[in-house]
Amino acid sequence: MTGLRAPHLPEPAIRARARDGTAAIFPDVEGYGRTLFGAVPAAGQAGDDLDQAQIVPPVFVPRRLEKLYELGREPLFGDVDLTTSIGGFTVPLPVFLCAFGSTQVADSALGLAASEQAGRLGIPMVIGENVVPMHGYGRSIDGPADGLLGRILAYSGAVPDGLGGVVVQQSTEDADAEVWNLVYSDPSATALLNTGRLAFELKVGQGAKPGLGGMTVLSRSAAAAVSGQYAVDEAFGPQAAMVLRSSSPGTFTGEILRQQVHLMRNNFPRARVWVKLHPGRDVRLAANVAWNAGADAVTVDGAEGGTGWAPSVFLQNVGLPLAECLRRIGKHDADLLVSGRVWEGSRVLKCLAMGASAAGLGRAALLAVSEDAADGLVRLVRCLELELRLLLSALGKYRLPDLDTADLWFPGQYDTTEEDRMP
Amino acid sequence: MTEILDSPVAASELPGELRAHLMSPVTHAALRIQNAIAMGSREYLARHGFVELFPPIIGPVTDPGVRGAKQIDVDFYGHKYKLMTSVILYKQASLLGFDKIFYLAPNVRLEPLETATTGRHLVEFHQLDVEVAGASREEILDLLEGLIRHTVSYVLRESEADLESLRRDREAFTPLLRDPFERFSHREAVAMLRGLRHGQSADAEIDWEGEKLISEQTNRPFFIVDYPKGSRGFTDGESSAEPGVLRNFDLIAPDGYGEMCSGGERTYEYRRLIERMRETGENPAKYAWYLDLARDGLPASAGFGLGLERFTRYLAGLDRVWQATAYPKLPGIATP
């Protein structure tokens, strides 16, 4: 276990899952037969809209009857099919590993351990912006093996055939380092390219600091080395050992986004194209521009997401929460990937019911890997997977596309439409 | 006395041993034809009032890589410089001094590995780079057509023995010398390819397979004009009458030889450059020297870059473009 902290997540619960696996999704089995369990009182309705939403299984379950026809026996949670396709990749469950940026938490060993485990799980892995300019690409001549290449190799060495994929982000400053061109012409990415498992993600923004670019804290010497590429401020005082390094958010209009996506498809025809948006108020418009331009997936980071270090004023006051992004985007036919405080199955299911195709693990994945570098993330995902099976099965649904907003109840809202449709 | 070579142009996908390549009569003939191409082109351009400049090799920025090619970094006293992928930015700047310029310029592009065996890609190659202040695309197409015809005539005359030794059929060039080059729009080319059951994207460059296919349908070079924005870098000028359409072109050689030359009108106004840089995912800060010039005014212009080795391959009728260079460098293959 390392000293990594995530004060706004239920860190002990995440660490318990990383350590104990699926046992941790149930009450302590020692108490079985001796303790009376019951619902946890809604403690002052803490959390966001998604936390407050309740998953509401119906009494009548026509889709279970369909599954019963298919199986010739009563379906169980083990019969739920979680396999799906997201952003052009085949995945065993609707989960991906979010990008960690160049922030210190994502440094070195944690990033490599997370990559290996994401590979083993067969879930897509996004590699963050600035990883190349900050950590180097990892070719022997220009940098350490914990850079982009190290992470790609750790992932490809572990991933089962036909599953998952690697997604390499690039933002405005990364364009100077030609991250995508580099990966596209590198022998180490050939196997992924040849099997259709390489994607490039255009980073338009991020959840933690909507409207801002990346921000990290560096020592003065580290900052001096990158001062040609980034703005460096003495935000912590002239005597402080550390300085603030900022990236530009990049300038986007509808036309700029459309053409950048076109150019990605033109220049890298064998790679998938993902676009990452911050939770902007025009998120529906931006997502539609990206999809119509040919993006295979749009990723939206809720304002509650992000591993990034950000000014408090942004953490508390800026950007749409994930539930509101999902509401605004509404119905669509394309792949929408979301992230923001995801660590267990109910939040994933709620996102899917609201229209997402998959949910990303960010901080929770880092915590899990820091709890157990060998298997922490695998165990955390196994927990989430079992919860998803249990929840879908409870809803009488056995395929992900059957989920919809009727499966959720937001306090104070009641819609009789579904009941009215009942015979 | 002309020596007729056995199976002269048949070549393996990749070059063999360097000594054999350097001593091969095919290499000798190809390089002599290349010499004639350079001389014929220079003669034509000199007659039309062009000044030949010698090209910069490195600079703080270069033509942003298209179609997945990577640039090569060079350490310049602690500054990150680039080897030229093309001299386009310098061509525009040079028009501050001369109205009609050309370079015979070396280019280096780390092309994607999948291009190693297309027979059409070299990492290190040369372009005849031409730029004319105030020219329209149509004027440049006429100039290029004239240049090709003049140079082909020159080579047919001056390299007779070499063409014969390579068993290049002189009649292959009769339509080129006789008939005007056809001009298709990108949209028409996409429709033609779809008619040939090739799934060409309407938003992207003609892919390599499509280029070969379309090039097999004709008996003389032709132009594809009006590529969609999003298929090219920021220097290609956008039509003001038809937004989203670029005032650019490719010259495609017949008989499957494929694309030999790209060009068009340029983006030159400061604000348009900023917009187009963003649309192509570029960070304007990187292009400071060029944008400074543009802010104070760069001439409107049009021009082209004609691939010397590809032109040589076509004229000599070679199997593979690496046969048209003494020291072939193919994507991913470390050779001298």
CSV table of C-alpha atoms in Angstrom, one decimal, chain A residues 74 102 204 236 252 270-271 292 305-306 317 330 342 344-345 354 357 378 395 399-400:
chain,number,residue,atom,x,y,z
A,74,GLU,CA,-35.1,-19.9,-14.7
A,102,SER,CA,1.2,13.5,-15.9
A,204,VAL,CA,-10.7,18.6,-25.8
A,236,PHE,CA,3.3,29.0,-4.4
A,252,PHE,CA,-12.2,24.7,-30.2
A,270,ARG,CA,-6.2,2.1,-39.1
A,271,ALA,CA,-6.7,3.6,-35.6
A,292,ASN,CA,-21.0,13.2,-37.0
A,305,GLY,CA,-14.1,13.2,-12.1
A,306,GLY,CA,-10.4,13.5,-12.8
A,317,ASN,CA,-17.9,25.4,-8.5
A,330,GLY,CA,-30.0,12.2,-24.0
A,342,VAL,CA,-17.0,5.4,-10.6
A,344,GLU,CA,-18.7,0.1,-8.1
A,345,GLY,CA,-21.4,-1.5,-10.1
A,354,MET,CA,-28.9,7.0,-18.8
A,357,SER,CA,-22.0,2.6,-23.3
A,378,VAL,CA,-8.5,-7.0,-11.2
A,395,LEU,CA,-34.1,-5.7,-13.2
A,399,ARG,CA,-28.3,-7.8,-22.0
A,400,LEU,CA,-26.8,-4.3,-21.6
